[in-house]
Short mmCIF file of C-alpha atoms and ligand atoms in Angstrom, two decimals:
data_model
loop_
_atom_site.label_atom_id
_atom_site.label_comp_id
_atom_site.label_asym_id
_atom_site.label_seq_id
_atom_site.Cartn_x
_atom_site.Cartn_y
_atom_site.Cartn_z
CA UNK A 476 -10.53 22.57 -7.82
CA UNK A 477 -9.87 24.17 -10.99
CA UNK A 478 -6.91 22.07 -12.74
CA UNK A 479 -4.85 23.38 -15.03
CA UNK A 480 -5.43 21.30 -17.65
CA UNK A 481 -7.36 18.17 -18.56
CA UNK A 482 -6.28 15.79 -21.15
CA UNK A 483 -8.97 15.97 -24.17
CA UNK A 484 -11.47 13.05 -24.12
CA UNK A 485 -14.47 13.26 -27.01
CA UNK A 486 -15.29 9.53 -25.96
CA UNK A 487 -15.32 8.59 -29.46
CA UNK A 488 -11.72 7.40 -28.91
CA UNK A 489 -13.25 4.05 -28.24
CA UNK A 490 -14.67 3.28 -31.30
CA UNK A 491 -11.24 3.57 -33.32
CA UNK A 492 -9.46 1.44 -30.68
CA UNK A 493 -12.05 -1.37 -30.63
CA UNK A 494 -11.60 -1.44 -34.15
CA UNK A 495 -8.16 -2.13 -33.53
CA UNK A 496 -8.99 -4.84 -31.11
CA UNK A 497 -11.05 -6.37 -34.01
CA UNK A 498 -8.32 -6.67 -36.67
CA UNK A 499 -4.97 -8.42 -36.80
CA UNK A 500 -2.25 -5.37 -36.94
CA UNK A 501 -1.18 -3.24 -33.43
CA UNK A 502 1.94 -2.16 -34.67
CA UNK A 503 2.96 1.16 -36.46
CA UNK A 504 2.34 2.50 -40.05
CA UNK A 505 -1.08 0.88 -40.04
CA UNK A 506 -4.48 2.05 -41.28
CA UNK A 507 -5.24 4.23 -38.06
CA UNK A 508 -2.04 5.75 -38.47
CA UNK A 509 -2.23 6.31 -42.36
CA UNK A 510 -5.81 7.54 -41.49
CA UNK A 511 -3.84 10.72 -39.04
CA UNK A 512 -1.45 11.29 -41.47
CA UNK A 513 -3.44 11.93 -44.13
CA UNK A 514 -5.68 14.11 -42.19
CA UNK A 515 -2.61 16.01 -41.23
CA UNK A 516 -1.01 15.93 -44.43
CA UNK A 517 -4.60 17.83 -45.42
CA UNK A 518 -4.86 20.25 -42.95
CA UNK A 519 -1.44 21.36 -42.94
CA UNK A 520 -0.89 21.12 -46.54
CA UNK A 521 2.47 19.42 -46.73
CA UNK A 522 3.40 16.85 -48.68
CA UNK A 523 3.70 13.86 -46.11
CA UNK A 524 3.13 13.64 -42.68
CA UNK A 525 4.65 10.51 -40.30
CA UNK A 526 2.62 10.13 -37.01
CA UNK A 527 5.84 9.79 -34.49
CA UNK A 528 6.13 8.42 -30.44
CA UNK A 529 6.53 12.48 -29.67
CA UNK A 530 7.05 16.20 -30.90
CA UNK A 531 10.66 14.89 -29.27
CA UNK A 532 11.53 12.16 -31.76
CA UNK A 533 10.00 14.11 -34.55
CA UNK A 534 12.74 16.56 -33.42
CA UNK A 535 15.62 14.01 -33.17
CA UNK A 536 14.76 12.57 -37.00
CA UNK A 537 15.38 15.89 -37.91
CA UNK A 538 18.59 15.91 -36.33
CA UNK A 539 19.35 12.90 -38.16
CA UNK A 540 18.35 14.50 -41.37
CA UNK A 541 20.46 17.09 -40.95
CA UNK A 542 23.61 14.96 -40.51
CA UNK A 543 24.67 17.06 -37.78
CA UNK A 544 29.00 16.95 -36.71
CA UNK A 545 30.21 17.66 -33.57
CA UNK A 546 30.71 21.44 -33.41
CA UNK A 547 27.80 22.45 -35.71
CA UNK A 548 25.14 25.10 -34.00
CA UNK A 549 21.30 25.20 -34.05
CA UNK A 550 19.94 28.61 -33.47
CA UNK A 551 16.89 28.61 -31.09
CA UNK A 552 15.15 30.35 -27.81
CA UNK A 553 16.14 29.84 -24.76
CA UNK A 554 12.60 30.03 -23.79
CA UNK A 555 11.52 26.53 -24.52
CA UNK A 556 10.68 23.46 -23.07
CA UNK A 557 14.08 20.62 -23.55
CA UNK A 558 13.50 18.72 -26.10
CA UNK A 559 14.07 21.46 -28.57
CA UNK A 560 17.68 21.32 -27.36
CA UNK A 561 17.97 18.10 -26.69
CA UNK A 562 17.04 16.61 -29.91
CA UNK A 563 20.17 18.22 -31.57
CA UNK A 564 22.05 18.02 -28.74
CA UNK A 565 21.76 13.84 -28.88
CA UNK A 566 23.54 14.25 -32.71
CA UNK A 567 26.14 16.16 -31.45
CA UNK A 568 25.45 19.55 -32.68
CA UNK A 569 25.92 22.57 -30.03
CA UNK A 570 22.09 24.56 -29.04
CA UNK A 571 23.09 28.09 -29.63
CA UNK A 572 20.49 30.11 -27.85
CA UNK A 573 18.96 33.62 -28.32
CA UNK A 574 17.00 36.16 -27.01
CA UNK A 575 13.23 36.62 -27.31
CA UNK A 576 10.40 39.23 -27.78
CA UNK A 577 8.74 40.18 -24.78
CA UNK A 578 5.00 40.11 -27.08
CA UNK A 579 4.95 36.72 -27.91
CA UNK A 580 7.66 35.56 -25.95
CA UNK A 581 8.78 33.38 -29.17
CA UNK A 582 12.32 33.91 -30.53
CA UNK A 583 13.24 37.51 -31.94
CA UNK A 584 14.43 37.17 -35.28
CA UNK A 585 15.89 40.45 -35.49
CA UNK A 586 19.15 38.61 -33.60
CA UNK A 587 19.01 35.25 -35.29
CA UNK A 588 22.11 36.80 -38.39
CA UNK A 589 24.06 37.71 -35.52
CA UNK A 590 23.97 34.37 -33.95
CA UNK A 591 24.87 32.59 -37.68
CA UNK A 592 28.64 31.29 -37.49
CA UNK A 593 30.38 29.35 -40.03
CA UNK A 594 29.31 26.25 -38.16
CA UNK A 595 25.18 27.39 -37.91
CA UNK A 596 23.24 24.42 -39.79
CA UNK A 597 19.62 24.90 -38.87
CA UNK A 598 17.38 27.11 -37.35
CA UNK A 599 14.69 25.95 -34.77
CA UNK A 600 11.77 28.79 -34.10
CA UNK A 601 9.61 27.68 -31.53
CA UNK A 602 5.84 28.79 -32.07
CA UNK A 603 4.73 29.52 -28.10
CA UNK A 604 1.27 28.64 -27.37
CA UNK A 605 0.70 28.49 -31.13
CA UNK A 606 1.21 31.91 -31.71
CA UNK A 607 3.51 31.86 -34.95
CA UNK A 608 7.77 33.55 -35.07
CA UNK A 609 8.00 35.87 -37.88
CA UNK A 610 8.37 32.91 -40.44
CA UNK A 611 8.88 35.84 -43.72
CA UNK A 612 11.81 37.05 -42.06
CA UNK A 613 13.06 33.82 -40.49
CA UNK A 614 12.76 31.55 -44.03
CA UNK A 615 14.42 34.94 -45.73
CA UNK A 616 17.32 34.71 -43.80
CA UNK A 617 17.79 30.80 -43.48
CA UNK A 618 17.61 30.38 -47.42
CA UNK A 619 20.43 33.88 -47.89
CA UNK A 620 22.75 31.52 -45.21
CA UNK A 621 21.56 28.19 -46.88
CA UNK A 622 20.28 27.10 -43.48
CA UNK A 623 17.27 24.58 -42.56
CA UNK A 624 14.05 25.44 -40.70
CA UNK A 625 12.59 23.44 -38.17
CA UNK A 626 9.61 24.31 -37.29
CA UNK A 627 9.01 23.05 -33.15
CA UNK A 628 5.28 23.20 -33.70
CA UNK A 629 4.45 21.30 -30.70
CA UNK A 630 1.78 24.00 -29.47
CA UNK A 631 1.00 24.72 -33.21
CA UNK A 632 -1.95 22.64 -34.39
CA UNK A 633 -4.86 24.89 -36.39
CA UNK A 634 -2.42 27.47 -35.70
CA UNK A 635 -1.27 29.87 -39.15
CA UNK A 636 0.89 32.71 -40.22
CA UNK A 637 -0.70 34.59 -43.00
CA UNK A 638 -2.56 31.78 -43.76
CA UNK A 639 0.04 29.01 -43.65
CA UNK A 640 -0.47 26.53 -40.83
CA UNK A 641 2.14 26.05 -38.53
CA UNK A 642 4.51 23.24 -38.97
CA UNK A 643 4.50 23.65 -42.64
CA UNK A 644 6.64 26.44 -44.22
CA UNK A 645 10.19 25.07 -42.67
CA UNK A 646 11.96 22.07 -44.08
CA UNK A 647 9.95 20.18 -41.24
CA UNK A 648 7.89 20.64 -38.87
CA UNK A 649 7.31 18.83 -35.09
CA UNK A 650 3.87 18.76 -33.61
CA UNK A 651 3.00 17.04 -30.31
CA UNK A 652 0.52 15.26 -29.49
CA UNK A 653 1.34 14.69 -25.27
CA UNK A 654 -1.53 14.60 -23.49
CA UNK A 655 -0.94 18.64 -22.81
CA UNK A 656 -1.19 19.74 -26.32
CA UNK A 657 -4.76 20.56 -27.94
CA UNK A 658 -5.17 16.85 -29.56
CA UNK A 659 -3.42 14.46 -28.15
CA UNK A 660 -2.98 10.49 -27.96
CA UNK A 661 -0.99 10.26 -24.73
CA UNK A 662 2.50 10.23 -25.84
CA UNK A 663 2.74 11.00 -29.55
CA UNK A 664 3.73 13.78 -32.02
CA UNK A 665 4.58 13.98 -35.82
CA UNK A 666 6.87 15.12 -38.34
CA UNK A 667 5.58 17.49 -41.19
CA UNK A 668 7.59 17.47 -44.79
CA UNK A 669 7.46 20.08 -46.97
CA UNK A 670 8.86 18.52 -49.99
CA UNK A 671 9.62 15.03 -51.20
CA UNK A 672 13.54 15.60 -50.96
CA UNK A 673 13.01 15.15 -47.28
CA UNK A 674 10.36 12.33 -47.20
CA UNK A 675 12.20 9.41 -48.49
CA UNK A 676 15.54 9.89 -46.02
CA UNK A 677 13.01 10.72 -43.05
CA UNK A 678 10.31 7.01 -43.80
CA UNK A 679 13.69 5.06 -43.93
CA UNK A 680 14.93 6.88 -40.60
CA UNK A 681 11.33 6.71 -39.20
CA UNK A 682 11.62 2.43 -40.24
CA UNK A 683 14.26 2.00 -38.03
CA UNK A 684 16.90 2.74 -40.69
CA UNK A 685 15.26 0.00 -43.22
CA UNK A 686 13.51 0.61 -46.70
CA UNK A 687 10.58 -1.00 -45.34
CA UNK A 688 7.77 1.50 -46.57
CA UNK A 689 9.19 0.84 -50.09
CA UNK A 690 8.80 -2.68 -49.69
CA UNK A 691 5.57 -2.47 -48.34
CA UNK A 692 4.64 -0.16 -51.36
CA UNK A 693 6.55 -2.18 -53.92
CA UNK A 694 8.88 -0.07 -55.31
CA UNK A 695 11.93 -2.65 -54.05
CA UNK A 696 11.76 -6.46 -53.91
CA UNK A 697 14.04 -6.25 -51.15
CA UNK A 698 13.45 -4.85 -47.62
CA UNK A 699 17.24 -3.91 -45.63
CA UNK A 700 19.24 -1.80 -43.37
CA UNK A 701 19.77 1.03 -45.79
CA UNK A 702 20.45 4.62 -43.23
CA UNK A 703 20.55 5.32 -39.44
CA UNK A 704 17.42 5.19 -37.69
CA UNK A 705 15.12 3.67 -34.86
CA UNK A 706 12.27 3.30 -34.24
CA UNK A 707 9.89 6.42 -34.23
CA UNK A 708 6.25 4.63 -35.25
CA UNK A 709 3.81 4.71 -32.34
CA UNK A 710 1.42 1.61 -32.18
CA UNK A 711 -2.01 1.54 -34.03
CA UNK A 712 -3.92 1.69 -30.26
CA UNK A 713 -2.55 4.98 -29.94
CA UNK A 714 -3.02 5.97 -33.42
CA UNK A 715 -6.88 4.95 -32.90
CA UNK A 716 -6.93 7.37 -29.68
CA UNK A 717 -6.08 10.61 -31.71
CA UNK A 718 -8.04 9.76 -34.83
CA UNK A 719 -10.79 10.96 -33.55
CA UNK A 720 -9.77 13.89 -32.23
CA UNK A 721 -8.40 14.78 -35.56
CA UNK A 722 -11.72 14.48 -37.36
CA UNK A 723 -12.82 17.13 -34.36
CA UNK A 724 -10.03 19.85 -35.27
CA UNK A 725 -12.18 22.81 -35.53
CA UNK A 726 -14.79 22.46 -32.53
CA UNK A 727 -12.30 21.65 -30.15
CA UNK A 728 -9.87 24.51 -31.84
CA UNK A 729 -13.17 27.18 -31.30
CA UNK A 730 -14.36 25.71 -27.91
CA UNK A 731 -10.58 26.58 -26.39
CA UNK A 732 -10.73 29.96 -28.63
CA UNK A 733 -13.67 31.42 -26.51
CA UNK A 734 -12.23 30.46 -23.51
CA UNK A 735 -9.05 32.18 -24.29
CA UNK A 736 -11.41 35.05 -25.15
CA UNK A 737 -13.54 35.27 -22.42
CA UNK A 738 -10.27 35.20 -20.30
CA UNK A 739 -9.12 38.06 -22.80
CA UNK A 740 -12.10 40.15 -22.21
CA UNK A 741 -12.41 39.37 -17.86
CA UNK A 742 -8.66 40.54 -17.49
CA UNK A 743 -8.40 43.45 -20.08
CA UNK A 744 -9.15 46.01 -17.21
CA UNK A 745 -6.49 45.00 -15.44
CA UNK A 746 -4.27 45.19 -17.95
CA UNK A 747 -5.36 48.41 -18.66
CA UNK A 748 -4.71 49.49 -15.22
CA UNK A 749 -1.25 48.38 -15.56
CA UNK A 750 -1.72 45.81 -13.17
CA UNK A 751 -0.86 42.97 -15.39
CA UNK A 752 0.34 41.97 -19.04
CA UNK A 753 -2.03 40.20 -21.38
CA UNK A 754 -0.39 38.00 -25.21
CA UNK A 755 -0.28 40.20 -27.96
CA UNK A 756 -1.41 38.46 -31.03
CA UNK A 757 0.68 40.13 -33.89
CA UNK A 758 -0.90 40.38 -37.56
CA UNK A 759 -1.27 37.73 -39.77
CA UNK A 760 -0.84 35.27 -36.91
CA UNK A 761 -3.86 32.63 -36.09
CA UNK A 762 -3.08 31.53 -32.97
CA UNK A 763 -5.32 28.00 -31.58
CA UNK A 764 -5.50 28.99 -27.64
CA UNK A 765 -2.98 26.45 -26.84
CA UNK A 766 -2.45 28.56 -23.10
CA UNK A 767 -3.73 31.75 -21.97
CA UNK A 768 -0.55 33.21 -19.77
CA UNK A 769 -0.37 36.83 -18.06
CA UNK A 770 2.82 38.36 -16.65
CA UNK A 771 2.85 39.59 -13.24
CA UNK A 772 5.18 42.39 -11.98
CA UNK A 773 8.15 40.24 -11.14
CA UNK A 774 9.36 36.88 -9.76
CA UNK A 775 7.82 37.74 -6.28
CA UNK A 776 4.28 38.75 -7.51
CA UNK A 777 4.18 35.85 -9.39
CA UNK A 778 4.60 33.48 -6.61
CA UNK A 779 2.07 35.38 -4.50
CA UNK A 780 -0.43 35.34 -7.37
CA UNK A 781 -0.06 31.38 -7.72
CA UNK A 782 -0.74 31.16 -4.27
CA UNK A 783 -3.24 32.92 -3.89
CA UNK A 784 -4.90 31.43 -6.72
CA UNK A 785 -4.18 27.94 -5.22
CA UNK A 786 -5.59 28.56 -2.05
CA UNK A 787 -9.23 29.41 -4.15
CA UNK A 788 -9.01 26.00 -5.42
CA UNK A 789 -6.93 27.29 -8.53
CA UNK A 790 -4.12 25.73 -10.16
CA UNK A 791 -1.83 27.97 -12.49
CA UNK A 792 1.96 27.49 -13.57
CA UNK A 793 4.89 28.83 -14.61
CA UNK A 794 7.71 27.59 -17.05
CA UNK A 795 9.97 27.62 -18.65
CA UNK A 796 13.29 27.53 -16.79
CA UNK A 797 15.13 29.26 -19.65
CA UNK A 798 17.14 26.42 -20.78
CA UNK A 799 20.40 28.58 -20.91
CA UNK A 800 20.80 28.64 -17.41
CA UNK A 801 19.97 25.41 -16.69
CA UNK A 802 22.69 22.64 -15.99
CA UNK A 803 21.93 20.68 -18.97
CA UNK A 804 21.75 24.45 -21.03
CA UNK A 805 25.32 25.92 -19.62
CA UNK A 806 26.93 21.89 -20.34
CA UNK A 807 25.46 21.55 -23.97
CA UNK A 808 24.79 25.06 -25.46
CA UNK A 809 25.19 29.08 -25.38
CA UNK A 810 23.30 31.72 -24.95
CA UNK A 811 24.55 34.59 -27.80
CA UNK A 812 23.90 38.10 -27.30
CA UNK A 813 22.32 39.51 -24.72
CA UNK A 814 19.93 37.77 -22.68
CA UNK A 815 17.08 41.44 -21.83
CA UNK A 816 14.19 39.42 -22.26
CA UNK A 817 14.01 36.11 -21.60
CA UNK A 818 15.06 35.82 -17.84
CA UNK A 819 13.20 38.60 -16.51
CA UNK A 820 10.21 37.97 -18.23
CA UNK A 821 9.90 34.52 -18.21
CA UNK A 822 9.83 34.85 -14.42
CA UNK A 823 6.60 37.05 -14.50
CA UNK A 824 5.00 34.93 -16.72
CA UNK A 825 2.33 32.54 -15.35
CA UNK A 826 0.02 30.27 -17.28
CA UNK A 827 -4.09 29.91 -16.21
CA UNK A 828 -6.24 26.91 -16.32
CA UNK A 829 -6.93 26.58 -20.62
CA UNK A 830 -8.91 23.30 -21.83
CA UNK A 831 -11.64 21.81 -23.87
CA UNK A 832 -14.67 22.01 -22.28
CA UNK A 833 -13.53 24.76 -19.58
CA UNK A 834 -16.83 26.62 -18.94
CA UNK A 835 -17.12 30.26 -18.85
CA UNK A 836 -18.26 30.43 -14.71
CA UNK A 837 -15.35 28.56 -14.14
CA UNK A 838 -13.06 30.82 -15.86
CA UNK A 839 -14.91 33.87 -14.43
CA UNK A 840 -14.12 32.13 -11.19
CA UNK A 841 -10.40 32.42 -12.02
CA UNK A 842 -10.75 35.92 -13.55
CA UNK A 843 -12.59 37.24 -10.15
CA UNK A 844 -9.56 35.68 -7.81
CA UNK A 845 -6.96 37.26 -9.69
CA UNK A 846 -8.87 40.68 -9.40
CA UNK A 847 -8.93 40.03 -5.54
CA UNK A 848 -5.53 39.17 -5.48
CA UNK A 849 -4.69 43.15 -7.31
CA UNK A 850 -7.26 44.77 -4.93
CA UNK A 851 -5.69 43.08 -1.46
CA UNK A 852 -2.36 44.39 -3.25
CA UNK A 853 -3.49 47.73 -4.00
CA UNK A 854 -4.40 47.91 -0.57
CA UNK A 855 -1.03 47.05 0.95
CA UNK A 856 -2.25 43.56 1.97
CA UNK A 857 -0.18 40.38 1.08
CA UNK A 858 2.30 42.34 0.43
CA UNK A 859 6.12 41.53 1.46
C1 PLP B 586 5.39 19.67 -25.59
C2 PLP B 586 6.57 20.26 -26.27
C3 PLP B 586 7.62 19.48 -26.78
C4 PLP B 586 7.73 18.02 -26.53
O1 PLP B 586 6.68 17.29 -26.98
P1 PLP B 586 6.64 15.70 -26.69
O2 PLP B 586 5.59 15.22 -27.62
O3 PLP B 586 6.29 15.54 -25.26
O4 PLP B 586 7.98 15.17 -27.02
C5 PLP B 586 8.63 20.11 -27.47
N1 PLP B 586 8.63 21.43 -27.66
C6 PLP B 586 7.65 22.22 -27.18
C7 PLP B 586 7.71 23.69 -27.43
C8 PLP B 586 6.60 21.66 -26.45
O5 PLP B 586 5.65 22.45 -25.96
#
């Protein structure tokens, strides 16, 4: 059985957390977690980085940096997993949803103006499988409308746009680190900051609401309930877990990059036989290999085509439910404009097995069923 993903594991994870098991401190903000954000802060070239529980919280302290009232909107794709929505949706603003580009299948900011109201606050592109929106013309129009950018990153680690790693050109950014993503530490994610305006409000939010980190730091002689918060620090075990993984960025980031290739270069004749859709990578975009999808036909040949790939001992998926037709979607949000894309072509879309340490017989394994799969179709067999 091929799976379609497996959680990364260098096995140097154990060194960081018996270290942990030697000292005296297990929860947050310690020197495992300092150690990942300052890595982070480094590689993504913002000015502070706070490890979080998830990509969601990171998400939801943003929402609580915003000060979001009832009635105010967040612009962002339908196409995307729930938290994106949810985050905002839990401080009372509105998810106001719009379509995407059938290429990268990431929001199309050519609609986000029309979507701006009086009541639009922020807007939230989400970079799918870490291939970068069109941040130029998304940052363009967010600062003529005085919006904020939040950058749902969550797939975006040693991901860029011309250059400028994901995560780091909106207000914030949100990267997770669930066991699905690229690095990972179980549960866990983190907020990136841009500029120190944001970085006091989001440590005291982060600390539960308290001016603890100033304390700690002595700039205050007293440490107090100061702003809204909760608590968004994950414990120094878990810290310890993705430490290492961190200090591995690029041979884990080039390992999944040839497999992603080698899928690439297996599949390319079908595409060109217009028997299936490969990603487009667009220009100035670094993308890390976070998932290697093709789109079938339609809804129907996608369901055969997981099947059949499951009965070979393959496992492939599909998502996302686009969230605007979901119950949770039509009760807390809208869907603006019209919705060409991201219905139809999220139902052809279906993701293949993508993960450290995949080897290339395995993938040509995959890459040879799905060629069957066309042929027995060309054929007339399997299908109806
Ligand atoms: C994984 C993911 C999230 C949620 O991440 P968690 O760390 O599980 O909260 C949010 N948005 C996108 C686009 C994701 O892929």
């Amino acid at each position: 059985m091929i799976p379609f993903n497996r959680p990364l594991v260098l096995g140097t994870e154990l060194d960081g957390i018996a270290q942990v098991l030697r000292g005296v401190s297990f929860s947050g903000d310690g020197a495992m977690t300092k150690q990942c954000q300052t890595l982070l802060e480094q590689h993504c070239r913002v000015r502070k980085v706070l490890l979080t529980t998830s990509c969601s919280s990171a998400l939801e302290m943003c929402a609580l940096m915003l000060d979001l009232q009832p009635g105010d909107e967040v612009i962002m794709p339908s196409y995307t997993f729930v938290s994106t929505a949810n985050a905002f949706v839990l401080h009372g603003a509105t998810p106001v949803f719009i379509d995407i580009r059938p290429d990268t299948m990431n929001l199309d900011e050519n609609l986000i103006e029309a979507a701006i109201t009086p009541r639009t606050r922020a807007i939230v592109p989400v970079h799918y499988a870490g291939v970068s929106c069109e941040m130029d013309a998304i940052c363009a129009l967010a600062a003529e409308h005085g919006l904020a950018v939040i950058e749902d990153a969550a797939q975006g680690l040693m991901a860029s746009y011309k250059g400028r790693p994901l995560g780091s050109m909106g207000e914030a950014g949100c990267l997770s680190f669930h066991e699905t993503k690229n690095y990972h530490m179980g549960e866990g994610g983190a907020l990136l900051l841009k500029n120190e305006s944001f970085s006091e409000r989001a440590e005291i939010i982060w600390q539960k609401g308290t001016n603890r980190a100033q304390f700690l730091n002595g700039q205050i002689d007293k440490y107090t309930w100061v702003d809204v918060g909760s608590s968004y620090l994950p414990g120094e075990l878990n810290a310890a877990f993705l430490l290492p993984q961190l200090a591995e960025l690029e041979p884990v980031n080039l390992n999944r990059l040839s497999g992603w290739r080698h899928y690439y270069d297996g599949l390319r004749h079908l595409q060109d036989a217009g028997l299936l859709e490969l990603p487009q990578i667009p220009a100035g975009c670094e993308h890390n290999a976070h998932l290697f999808w093709v789109k079938c036909a339609d809804l129907a040949e996608r369901t055969a085509l997981i099947s059949h790939l499951r009965e070979r001992g393959i496992q492939a998926v599909f998502h996302y439910v686009p969230l605007h037709s979901s119950p949770g979607g039509q009760q807390f949000g809208r869907f603006c404009g019209e919705d060409r894309f991201t219905t139809v072509e999220s139902e052809r879309l279906v993701r293949l097995p993508l993960f450290y340490g995949l080897k290339q017989v395995e993938i040509d394994r995959v890459v040879t069923a799905i060629e069957s799969f066309f042929k027995d179709r060309r054929n007339g067999k399997g299908k109806g």
